[in-house]
Tab-separated table of C-alpha atoms and ligand atoms in Angstrom:
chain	number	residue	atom	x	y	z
A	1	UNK	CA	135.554	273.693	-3.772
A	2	UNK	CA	133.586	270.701	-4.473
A	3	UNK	CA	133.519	269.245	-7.810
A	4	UNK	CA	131.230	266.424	-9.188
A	5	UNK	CA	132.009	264.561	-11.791
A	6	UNK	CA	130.487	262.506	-14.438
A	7	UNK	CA	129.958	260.915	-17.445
A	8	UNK	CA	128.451	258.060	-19.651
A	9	UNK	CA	130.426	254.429	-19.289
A	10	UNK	CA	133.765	254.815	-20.794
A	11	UNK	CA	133.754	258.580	-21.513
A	12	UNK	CA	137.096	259.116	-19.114
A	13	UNK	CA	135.711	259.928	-15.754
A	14	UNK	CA	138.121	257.972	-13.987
A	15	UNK	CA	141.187	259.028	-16.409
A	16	UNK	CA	140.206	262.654	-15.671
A	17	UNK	CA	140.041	262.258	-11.770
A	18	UNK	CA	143.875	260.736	-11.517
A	19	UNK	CA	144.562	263.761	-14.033
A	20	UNK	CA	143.110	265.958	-11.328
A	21	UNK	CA	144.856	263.991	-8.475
A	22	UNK	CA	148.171	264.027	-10.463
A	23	UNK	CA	147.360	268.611	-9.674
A	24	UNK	CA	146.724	267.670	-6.126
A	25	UNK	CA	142.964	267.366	-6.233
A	26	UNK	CA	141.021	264.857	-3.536
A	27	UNK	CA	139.265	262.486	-5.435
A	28	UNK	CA	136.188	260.337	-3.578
A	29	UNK	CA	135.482	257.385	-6.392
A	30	UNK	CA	131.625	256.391	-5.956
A	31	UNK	CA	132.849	252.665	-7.214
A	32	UNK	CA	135.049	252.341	-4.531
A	33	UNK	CA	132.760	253.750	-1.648
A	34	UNK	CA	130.406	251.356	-3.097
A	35	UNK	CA	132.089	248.362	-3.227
A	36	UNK	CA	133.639	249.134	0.567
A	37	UNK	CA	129.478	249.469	1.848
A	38	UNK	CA	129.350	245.302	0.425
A	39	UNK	CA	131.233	244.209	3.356
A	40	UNK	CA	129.097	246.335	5.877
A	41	UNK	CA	127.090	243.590	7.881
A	42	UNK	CA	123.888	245.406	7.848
A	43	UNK	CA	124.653	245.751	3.862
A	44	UNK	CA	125.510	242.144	3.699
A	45	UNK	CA	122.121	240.814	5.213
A	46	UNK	CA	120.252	243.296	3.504
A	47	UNK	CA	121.463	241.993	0.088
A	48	UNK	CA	121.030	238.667	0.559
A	49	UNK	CA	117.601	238.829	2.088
A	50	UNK	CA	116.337	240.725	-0.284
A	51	UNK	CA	118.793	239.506	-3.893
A	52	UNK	CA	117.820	235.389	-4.139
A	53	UNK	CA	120.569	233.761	-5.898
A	54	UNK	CA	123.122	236.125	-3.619
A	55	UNK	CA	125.762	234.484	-1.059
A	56	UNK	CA	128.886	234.732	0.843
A	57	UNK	CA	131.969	233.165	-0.106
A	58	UNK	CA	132.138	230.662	2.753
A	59	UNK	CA	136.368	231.375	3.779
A	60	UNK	CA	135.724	235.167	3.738
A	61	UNK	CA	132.654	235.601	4.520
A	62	UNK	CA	132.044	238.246	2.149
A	63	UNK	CA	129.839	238.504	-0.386
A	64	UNK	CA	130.230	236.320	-3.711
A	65	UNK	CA	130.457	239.883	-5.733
A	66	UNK	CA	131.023	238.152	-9.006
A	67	UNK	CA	127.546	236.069	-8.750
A	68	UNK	CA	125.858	239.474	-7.632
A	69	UNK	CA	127.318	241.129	-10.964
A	70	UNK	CA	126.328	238.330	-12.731
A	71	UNK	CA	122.695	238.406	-11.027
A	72	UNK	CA	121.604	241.604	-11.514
A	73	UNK	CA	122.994	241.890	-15.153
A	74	UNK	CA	120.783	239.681	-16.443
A	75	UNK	CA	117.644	240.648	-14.114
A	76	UNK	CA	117.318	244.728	-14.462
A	77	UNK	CA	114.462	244.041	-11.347
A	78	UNK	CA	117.205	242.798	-9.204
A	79	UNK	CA	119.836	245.906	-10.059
A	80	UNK	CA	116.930	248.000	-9.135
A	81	UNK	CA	116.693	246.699	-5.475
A	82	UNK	CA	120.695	246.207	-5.343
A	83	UNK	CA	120.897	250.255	-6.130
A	84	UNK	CA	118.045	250.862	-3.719
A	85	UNK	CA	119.966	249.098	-0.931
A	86	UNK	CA	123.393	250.896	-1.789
A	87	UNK	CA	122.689	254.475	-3.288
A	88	UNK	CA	121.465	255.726	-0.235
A	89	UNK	CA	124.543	254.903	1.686
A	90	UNK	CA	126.505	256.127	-1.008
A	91	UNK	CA	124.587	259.263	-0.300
A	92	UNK	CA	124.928	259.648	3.314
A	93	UNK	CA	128.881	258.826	2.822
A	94	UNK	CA	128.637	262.144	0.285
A	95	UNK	CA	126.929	264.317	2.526
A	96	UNK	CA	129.131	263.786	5.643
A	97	UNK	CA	132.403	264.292	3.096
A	98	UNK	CA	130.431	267.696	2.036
A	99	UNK	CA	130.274	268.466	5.592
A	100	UNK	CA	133.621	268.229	6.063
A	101	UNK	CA	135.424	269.145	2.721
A	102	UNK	CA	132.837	272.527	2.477
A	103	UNK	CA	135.481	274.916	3.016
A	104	UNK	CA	138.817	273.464	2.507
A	105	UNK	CA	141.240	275.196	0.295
A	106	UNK	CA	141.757	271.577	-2.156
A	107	UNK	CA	139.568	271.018	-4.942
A	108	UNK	CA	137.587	267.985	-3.936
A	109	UNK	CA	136.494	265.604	-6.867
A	110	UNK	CA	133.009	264.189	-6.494
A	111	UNK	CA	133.693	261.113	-9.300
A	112	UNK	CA	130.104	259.523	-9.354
A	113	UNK	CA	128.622	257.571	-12.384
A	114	UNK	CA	124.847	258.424	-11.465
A	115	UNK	CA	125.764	261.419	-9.867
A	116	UNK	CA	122.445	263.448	-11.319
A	117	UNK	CA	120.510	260.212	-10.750
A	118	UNK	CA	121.552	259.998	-6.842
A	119	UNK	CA	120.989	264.343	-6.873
A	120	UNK	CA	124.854	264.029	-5.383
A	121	UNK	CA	124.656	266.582	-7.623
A	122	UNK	CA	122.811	268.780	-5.099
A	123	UNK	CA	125.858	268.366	-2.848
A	124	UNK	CA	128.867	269.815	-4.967
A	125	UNK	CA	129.708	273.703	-6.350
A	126	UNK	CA	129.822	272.849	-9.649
A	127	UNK	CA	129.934	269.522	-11.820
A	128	UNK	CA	131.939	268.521	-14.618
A	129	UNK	CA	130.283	266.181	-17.490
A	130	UNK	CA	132.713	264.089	-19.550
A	131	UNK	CA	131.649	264.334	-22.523
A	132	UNK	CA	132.522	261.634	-25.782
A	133	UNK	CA	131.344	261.060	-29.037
A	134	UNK	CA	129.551	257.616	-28.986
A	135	UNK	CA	131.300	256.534	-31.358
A	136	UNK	CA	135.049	257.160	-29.773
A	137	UNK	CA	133.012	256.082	-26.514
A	138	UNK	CA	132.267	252.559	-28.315
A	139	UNK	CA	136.016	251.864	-29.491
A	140	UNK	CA	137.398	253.131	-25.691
A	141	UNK	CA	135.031	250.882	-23.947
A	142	UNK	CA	135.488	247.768	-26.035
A	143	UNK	CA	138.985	247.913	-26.298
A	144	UNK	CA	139.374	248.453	-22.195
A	145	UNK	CA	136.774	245.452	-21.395
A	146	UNK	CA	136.520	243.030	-24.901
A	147	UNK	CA	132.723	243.310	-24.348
A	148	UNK	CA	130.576	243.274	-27.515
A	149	UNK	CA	129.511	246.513	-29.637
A	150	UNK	CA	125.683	245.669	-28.961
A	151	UNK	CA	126.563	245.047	-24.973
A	152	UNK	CA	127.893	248.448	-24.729
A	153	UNK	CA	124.720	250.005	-26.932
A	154	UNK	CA	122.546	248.285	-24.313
A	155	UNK	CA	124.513	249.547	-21.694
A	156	UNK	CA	124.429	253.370	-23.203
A	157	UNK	CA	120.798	253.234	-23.813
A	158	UNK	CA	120.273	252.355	-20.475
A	159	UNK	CA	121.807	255.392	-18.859
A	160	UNK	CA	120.575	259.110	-19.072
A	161	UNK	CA	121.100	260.203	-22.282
A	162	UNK	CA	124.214	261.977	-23.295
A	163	UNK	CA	122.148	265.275	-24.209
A	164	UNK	CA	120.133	265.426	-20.849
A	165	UNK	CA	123.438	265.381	-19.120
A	166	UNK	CA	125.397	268.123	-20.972
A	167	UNK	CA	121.964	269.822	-20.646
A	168	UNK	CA	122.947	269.786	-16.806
A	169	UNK	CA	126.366	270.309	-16.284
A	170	UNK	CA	128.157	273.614	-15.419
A	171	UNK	CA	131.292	272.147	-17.365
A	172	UNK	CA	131.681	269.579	-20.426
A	173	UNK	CA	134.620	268.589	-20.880
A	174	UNK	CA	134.777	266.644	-24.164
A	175	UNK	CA	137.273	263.770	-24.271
A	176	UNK	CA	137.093	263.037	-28.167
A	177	UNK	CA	140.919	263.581	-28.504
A	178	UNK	CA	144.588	262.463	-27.356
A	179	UNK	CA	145.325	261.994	-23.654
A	180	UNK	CA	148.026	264.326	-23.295
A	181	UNK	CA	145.129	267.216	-25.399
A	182	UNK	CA	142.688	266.088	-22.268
A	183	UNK	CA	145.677	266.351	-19.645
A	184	UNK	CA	146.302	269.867	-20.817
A	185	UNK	CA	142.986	270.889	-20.816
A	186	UNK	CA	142.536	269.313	-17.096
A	187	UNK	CA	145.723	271.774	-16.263
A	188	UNK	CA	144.208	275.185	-17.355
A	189	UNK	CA	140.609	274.230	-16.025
A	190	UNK	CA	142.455	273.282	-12.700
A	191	UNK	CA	144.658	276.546	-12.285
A	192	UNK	CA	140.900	278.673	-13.189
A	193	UNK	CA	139.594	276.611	-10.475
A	194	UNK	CA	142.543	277.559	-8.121
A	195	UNK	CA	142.599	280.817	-9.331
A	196	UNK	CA	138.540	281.668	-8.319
A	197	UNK	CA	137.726	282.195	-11.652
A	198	UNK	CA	134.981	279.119	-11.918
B	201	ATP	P1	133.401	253.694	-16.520
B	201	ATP	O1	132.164	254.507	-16.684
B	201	ATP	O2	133.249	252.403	-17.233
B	201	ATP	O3	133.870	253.568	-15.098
B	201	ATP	P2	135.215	255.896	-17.104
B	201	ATP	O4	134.257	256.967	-17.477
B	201	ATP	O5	135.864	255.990	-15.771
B	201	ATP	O6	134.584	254.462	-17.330
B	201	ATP	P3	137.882	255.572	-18.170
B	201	ATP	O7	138.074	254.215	-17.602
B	201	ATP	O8	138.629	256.714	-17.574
B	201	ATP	O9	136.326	255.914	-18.253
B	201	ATP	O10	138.205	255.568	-19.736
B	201	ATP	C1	137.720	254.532	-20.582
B	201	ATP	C2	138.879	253.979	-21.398
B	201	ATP	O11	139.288	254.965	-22.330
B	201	ATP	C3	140.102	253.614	-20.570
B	201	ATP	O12	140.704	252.481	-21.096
B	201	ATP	C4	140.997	254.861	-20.731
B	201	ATP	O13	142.368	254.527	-20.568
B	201	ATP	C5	140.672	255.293	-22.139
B	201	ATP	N1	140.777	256.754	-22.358
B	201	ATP	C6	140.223	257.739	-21.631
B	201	ATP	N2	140.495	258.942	-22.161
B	201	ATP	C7	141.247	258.718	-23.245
B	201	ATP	C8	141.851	259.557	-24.239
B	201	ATP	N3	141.718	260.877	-24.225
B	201	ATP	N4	142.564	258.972	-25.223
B	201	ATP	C9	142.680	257.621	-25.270
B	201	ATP	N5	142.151	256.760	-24.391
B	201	ATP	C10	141.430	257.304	-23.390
């Protein structure tokens, strides 16, 4: 079974997929696909035709990914085209791994920040929303990156709102509570997944 997976920044999505993985799950991160498609050539060219301000560090000849962070943070136009270049190789990467993980016994993990936004959605059995309080969400995040409290509103406002995604899951799974409260709740919903029973 295929299982997406996401959540607002900060609301546990990657703390829930090495929960699943810790029950033998298969977890595909979209961060890491993503970052992997920056040192595809075609990638590469793309980004620095079309980002101005983009280059390659000169002794590895990849790209400079801290100026491209840096780049499109400040210029929302810029994150536009950078998503427009990547997203849909994301999305090809996700359909071939539906393809091929369709009917394995494993539960596959889908973990995908803009899963709805990408309609990677469209490619899993069911999806799982993380769901936090945003003001639990607020603490988590600043402690974990020492980014200020009006960054990380910015940042929240910015992404599809909290009730629009609960609205669309098949699963919320609120992470409001202790780690070892979330772990156990990971467990049962992992043995009903095992089981048939979702
Ligand atoms: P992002 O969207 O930024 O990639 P994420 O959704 O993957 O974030 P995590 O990194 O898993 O979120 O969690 C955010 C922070 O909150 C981390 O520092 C994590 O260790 C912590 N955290 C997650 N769940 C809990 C919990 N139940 N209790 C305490 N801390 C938690």
């Amino acid at each position: 079974m295929i299982l997406g997976l996401t959540g607002g920044i900060g609301s546990g999505k990657s703390t829930v997929s090495r929960l699943f993985q810790e029950l033998g799950a298969i977890v595909f991160d979209a961060d890491i696909i993503a970052k992997s498609l920056l040192s595809r050539e075609s990638i590469k060219n793309e980004i620095l035709r079309k980002i101005r301000g983009s280059s390659l560090n000169k002794i590895t000849n990849e790209l400079d990914r801290e100026r491209l962070k840096e780049i499109v943070f400040k210029d929302r136009e810029k994150l536009t085209i950078l998503n427009g270049i990547i997203h849909p190789e994301v999305k090809v990467i996700y359909k071939e791994l539906a393809e091929r993980y369709s009917h394995v016994e494993e539960v596959i993990i889908f973990d995908v920040p803009l899963l709805f936004e990408t309609k990677i959605d469209e490619l899993c059995d069911k999806v799982i929303v993380v769901d936090i309080e945003e003001k639990t969400q607020l603490e988590r995040v600043y402690e974990r990156d020492k980014i200020d409290y009006k960054l990380i509103k910015d940042i929240i406002s910015n992404q599809m709102s909290r009730e629009e995604r609960n609205r669309k899951a098949d699963i919320i799974l609120e992470n409001n509570g202790s780690l070892e409260n979330l772990r156990e709740r990971v467990k049962k919903l992992y043995m009903e997944i095992k089981r048939g029973s979702i």
